[in-house]
Coordinates of C-alpha atoms in Angstrom, one line a residue:
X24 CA -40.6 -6.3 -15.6
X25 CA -44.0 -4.2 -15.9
X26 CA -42.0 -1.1 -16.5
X27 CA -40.1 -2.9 -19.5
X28 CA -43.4 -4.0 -20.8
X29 CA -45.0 -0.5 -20.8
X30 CA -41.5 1.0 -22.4
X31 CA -41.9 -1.8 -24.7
X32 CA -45.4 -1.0 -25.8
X33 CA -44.8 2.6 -25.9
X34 CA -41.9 2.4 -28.3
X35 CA -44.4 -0.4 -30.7
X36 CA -47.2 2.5 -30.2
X37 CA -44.7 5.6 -31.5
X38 CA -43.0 3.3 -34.8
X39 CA -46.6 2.4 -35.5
X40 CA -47.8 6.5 -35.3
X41 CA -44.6 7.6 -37.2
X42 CA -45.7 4.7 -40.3
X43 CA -49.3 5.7 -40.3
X44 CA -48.3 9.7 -40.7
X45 CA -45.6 9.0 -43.4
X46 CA -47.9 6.7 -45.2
X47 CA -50.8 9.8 -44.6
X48 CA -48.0 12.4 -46.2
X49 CA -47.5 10.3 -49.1
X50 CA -50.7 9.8 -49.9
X51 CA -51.6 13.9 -48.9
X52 CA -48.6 15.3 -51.0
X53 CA -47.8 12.9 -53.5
X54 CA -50.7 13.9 -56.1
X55 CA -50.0 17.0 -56.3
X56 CA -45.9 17.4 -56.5
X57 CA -44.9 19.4 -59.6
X58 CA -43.7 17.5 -62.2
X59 CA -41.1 19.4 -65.0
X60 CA -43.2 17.5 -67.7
X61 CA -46.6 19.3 -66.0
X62 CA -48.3 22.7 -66.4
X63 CA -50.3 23.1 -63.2
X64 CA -53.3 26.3 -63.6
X65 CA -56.4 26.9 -60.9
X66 CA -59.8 27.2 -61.8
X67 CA -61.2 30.9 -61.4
X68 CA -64.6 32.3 -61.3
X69 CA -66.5 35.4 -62.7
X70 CA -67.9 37.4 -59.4
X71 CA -70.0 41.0 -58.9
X72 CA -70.5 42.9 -55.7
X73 CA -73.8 43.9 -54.8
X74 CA -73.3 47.2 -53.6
X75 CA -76.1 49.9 -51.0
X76 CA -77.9 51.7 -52.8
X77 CA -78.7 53.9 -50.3
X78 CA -77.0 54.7 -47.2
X79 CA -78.9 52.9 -43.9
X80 CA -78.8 50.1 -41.5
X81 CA -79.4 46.4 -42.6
X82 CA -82.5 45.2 -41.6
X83 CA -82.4 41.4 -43.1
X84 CA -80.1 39.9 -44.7
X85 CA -82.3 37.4 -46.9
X86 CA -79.2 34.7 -48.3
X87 CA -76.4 32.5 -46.3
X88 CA -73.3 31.9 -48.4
X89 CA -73.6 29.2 -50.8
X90 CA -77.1 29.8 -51.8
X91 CA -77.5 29.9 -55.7
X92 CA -79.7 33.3 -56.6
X93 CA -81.4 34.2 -59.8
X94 CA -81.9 37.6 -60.8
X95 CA -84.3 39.2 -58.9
X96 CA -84.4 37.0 -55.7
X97 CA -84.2 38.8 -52.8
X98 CA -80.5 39.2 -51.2
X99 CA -80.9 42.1 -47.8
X100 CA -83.6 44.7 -47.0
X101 CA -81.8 48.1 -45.6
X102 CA -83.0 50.1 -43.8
X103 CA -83.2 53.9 -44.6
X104 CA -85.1 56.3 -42.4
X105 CA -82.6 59.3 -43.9
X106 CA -84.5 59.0 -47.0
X107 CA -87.5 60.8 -47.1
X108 CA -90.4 61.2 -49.7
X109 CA -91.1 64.5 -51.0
X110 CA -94.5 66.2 -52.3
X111 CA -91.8 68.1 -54.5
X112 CA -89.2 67.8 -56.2
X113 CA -85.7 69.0 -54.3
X114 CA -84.2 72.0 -56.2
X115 CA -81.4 70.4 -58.0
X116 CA -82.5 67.3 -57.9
X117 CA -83.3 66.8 -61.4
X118 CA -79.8 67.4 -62.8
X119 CA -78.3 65.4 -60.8
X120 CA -80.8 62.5 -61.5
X121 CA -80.2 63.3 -65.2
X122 CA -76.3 62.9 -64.8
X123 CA -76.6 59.4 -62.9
X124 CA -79.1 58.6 -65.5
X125 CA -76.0 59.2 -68.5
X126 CA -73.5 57.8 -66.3
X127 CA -75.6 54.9 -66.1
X128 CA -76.0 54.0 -69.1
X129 CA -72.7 54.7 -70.2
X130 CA -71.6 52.5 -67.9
X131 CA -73.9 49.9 -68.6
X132 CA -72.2 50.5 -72.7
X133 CA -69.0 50.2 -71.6
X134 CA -69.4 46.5 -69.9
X135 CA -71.4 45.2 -72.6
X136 CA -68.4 46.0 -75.1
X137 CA -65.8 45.0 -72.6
X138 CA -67.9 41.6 -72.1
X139 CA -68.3 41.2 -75.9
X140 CA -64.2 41.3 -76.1
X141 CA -63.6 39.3 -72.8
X142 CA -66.0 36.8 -74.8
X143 CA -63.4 37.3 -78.1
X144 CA -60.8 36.6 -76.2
X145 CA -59.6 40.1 -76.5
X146 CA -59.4 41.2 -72.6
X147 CA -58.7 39.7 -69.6
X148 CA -61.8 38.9 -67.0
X149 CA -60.5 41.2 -64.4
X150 CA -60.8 44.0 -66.8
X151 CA -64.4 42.7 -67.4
X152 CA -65.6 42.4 -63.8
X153 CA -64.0 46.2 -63.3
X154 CA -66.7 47.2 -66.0
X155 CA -69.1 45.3 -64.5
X156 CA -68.5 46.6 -61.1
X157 CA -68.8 50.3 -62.2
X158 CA -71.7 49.5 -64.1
X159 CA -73.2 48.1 -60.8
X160 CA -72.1 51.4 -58.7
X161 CA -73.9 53.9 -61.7
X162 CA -76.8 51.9 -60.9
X163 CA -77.1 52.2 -57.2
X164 CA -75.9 56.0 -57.5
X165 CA -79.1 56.5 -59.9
X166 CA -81.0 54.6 -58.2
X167 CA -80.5 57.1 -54.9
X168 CA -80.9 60.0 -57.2
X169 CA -84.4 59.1 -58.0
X170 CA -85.1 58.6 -54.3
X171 CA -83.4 61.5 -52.9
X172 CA -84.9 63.8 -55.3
X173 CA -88.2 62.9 -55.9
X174 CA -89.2 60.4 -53.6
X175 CA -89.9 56.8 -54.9
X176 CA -87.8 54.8 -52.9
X177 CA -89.4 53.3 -49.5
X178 CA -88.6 53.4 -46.2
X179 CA -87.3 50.2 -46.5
X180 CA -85.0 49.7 -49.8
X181 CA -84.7 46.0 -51.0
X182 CA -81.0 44.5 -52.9
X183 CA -82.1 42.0 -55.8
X184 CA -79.9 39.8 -57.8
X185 CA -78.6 41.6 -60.9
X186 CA -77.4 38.0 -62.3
X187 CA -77.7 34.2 -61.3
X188 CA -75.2 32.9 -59.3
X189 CA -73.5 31.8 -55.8
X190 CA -73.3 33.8 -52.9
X191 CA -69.6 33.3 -52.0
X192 CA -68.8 36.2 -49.4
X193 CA -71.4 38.3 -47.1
X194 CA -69.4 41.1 -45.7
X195 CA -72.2 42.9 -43.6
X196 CA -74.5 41.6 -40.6
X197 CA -78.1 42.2 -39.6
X198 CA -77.7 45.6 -37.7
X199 CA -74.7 46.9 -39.2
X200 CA -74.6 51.0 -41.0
X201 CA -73.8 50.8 -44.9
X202 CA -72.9 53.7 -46.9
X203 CA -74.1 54.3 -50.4
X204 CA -72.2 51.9 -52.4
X205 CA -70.9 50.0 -49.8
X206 CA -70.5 46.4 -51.2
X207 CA -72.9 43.9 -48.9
X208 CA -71.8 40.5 -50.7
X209 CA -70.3 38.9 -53.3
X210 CA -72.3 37.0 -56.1
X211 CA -70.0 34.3 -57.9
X212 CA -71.3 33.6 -61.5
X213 CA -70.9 29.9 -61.6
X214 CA -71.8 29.9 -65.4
X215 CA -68.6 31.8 -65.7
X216 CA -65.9 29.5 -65.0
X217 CA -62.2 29.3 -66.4
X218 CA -58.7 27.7 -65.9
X219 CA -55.7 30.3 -65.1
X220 CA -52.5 28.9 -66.2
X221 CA -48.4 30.5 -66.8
X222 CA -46.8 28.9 -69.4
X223 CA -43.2 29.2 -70.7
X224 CA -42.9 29.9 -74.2
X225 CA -41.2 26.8 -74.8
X226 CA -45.0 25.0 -74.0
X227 CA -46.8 27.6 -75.9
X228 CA -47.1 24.7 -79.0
X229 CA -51.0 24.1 -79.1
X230 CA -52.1 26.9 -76.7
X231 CA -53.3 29.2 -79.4
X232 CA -56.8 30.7 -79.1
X233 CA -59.6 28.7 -79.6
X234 CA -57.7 25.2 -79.4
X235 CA -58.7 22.7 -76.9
X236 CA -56.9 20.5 -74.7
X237 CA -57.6 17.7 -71.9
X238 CA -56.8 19.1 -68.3
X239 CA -56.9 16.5 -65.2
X240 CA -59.0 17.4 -62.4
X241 CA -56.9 16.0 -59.4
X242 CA -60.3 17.0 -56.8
X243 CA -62.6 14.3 -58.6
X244 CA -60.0 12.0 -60.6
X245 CA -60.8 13.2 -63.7
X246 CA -59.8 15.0 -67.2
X247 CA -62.0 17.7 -68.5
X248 CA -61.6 19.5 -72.2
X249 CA -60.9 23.6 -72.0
X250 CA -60.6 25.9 -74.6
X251 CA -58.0 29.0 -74.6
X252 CA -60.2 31.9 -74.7
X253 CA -57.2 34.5 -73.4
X254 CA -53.5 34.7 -73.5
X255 CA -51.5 37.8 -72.5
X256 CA -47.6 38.1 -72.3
X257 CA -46.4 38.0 -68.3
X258 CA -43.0 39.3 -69.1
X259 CA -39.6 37.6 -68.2
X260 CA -39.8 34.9 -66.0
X261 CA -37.7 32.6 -63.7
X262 CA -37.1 30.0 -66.3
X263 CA -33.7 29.1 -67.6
X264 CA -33.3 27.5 -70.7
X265 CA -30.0 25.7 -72.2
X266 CA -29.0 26.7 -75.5
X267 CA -25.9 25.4 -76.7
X268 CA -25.1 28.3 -79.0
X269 CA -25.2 31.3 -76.9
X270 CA -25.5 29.1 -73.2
X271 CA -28.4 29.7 -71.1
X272 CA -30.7 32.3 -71.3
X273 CA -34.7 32.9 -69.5
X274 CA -37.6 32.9 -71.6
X275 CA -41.2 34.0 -71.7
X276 CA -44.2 33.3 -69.6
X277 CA -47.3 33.4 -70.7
X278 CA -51.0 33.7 -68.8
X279 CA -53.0 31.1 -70.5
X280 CA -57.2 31.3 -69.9
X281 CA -59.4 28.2 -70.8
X282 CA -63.1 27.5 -70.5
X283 CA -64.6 23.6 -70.1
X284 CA -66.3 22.9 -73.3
X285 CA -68.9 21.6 -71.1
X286 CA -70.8 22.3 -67.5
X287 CA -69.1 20.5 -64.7
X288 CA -71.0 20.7 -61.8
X289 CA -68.4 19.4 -59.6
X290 CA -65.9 22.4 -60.7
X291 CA -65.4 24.9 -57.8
X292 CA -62.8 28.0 -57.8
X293 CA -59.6 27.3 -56.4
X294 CA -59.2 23.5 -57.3
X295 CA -56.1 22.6 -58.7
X296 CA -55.8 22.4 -62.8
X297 CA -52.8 20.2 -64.5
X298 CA -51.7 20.0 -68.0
X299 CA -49.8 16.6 -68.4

């Protein structure tokens, strides 16, 4: 009779585990199933790597990830006992400081233009934050010129915030050897948010740049208004559409980029974006 009771209970105790996970699923999944009526995008974020300027060991690293920076705060201290100060200049030294010093600020011309078309809707970010990144590397080159050749950088060489942001990845440790232009971390310009979406042709009506639209926010319930700042032709894509003249034939997809009209402090990269 005991025994019937436990297998009784056991069986209550299973249907009663098998409702609350299907009623956990459905609450889990059902938010966020694609809908044919819905255009679903992620929201993406502007980043820079702060690269070594010189190669040498990391003495501190001065940030944890998630820390917001401003430019000039303090991110890690390497190291450097290679570089030496000189009474004199080395022989050579000065044209190759020169050089950095042209790559430099080429560099530095080149992602001010490219940022003045990303902001015109002209290029893509990506093709932005490659500019920027060189930009960054011509700076810690020169920077090493100058020390290597005549002998104004210290024994101990100290990485600054170039812009104001989040610290979203730190790839080396207290102890570890960098090389020059290793990157150290990842700087996330939170000021520089947008929505990434691919849209079928067929969905293109209203998407053209500089219109606005409402997109729901499924991570805090809400709608926010974007503005297409980019579009670029993806190619063919994996869409059939019915056309009663010539029977079905694929279309178009397009990448669609959008800004929030406004801050939204709650916006992280990676949440989930839907057009309705």
């Amino acid at each position: 009779m005991a025994a019937r009771k436990r297998h009784h209970f056991i069986l209550l105790a299973l249907v009663g585990l098998a409702a609350v996970l299907a009623v956990v699923a459905v609450m889990i999944f059902s938010p966020f199933e694609q809908d044919p009526e819905q255009l679903q995008g992620q929201v993406e974020v502007g980043e820079y790597h702060v690269l070594g300027k010189v190669p040498g060991r990391i003495l501190e690293i001065c940030v944890s990830e998630g820390d917001y920076v401003n430019v000039g705060d303090t991110l890690a201290i390497i190291d450097a006992p290679e570089v030496h100060a000189y009474e004199k200049p080395v022989p050579g030294a000065r044209s190759v400081l020169q050089q950095a010093k042209v790559a430099l600020e080429l560099a530095e011309q080149s992602y001010q233009r490219f940022q003045r078309l990303f902001d015109e809707g002209v290029v893509s970010a990506t093709t932005r934050d490659e500019a920027y990144a060189n930009y960054m590397a011509m700076e810690a080159q020169y920077e090493a010129a100058k020390g290597q050749g005549f002998g104004n950088i210290n024994h101990e060489t100290v990485q600054t915030a170039q812009m104001e942001g989040e610290v979203s990845n730190i790839y080396s440790k207290v102890g570890e050897l960098v090389d020059l232009g290793s990157p150290i971390m990842t700087i996330a310009m939170m000021q520089n948010l947008w929505g990434t979406f691919l849209v079928p042709e067929d969905r293109l009506n209203g998407m053209e740049v500089g219109k606005t639209f409402k997109a729901f926010v499924p991570a805090f319930n809400q709608d926010i208004v974007m503005q297409v700042s980019y579009m670029s032709d993806q190619g063919v894509a994996d869409v059939w559409k019915d056309d009663q003249a010539s029977g079905q034939k694929h279309q178009r997809t397009f990448e669609v980029k959008a800004r929030p009209t406004e801050q939204h402090e709650s916006l992280r990269p990676g949440m989930l974006l839907v057009i309705k």
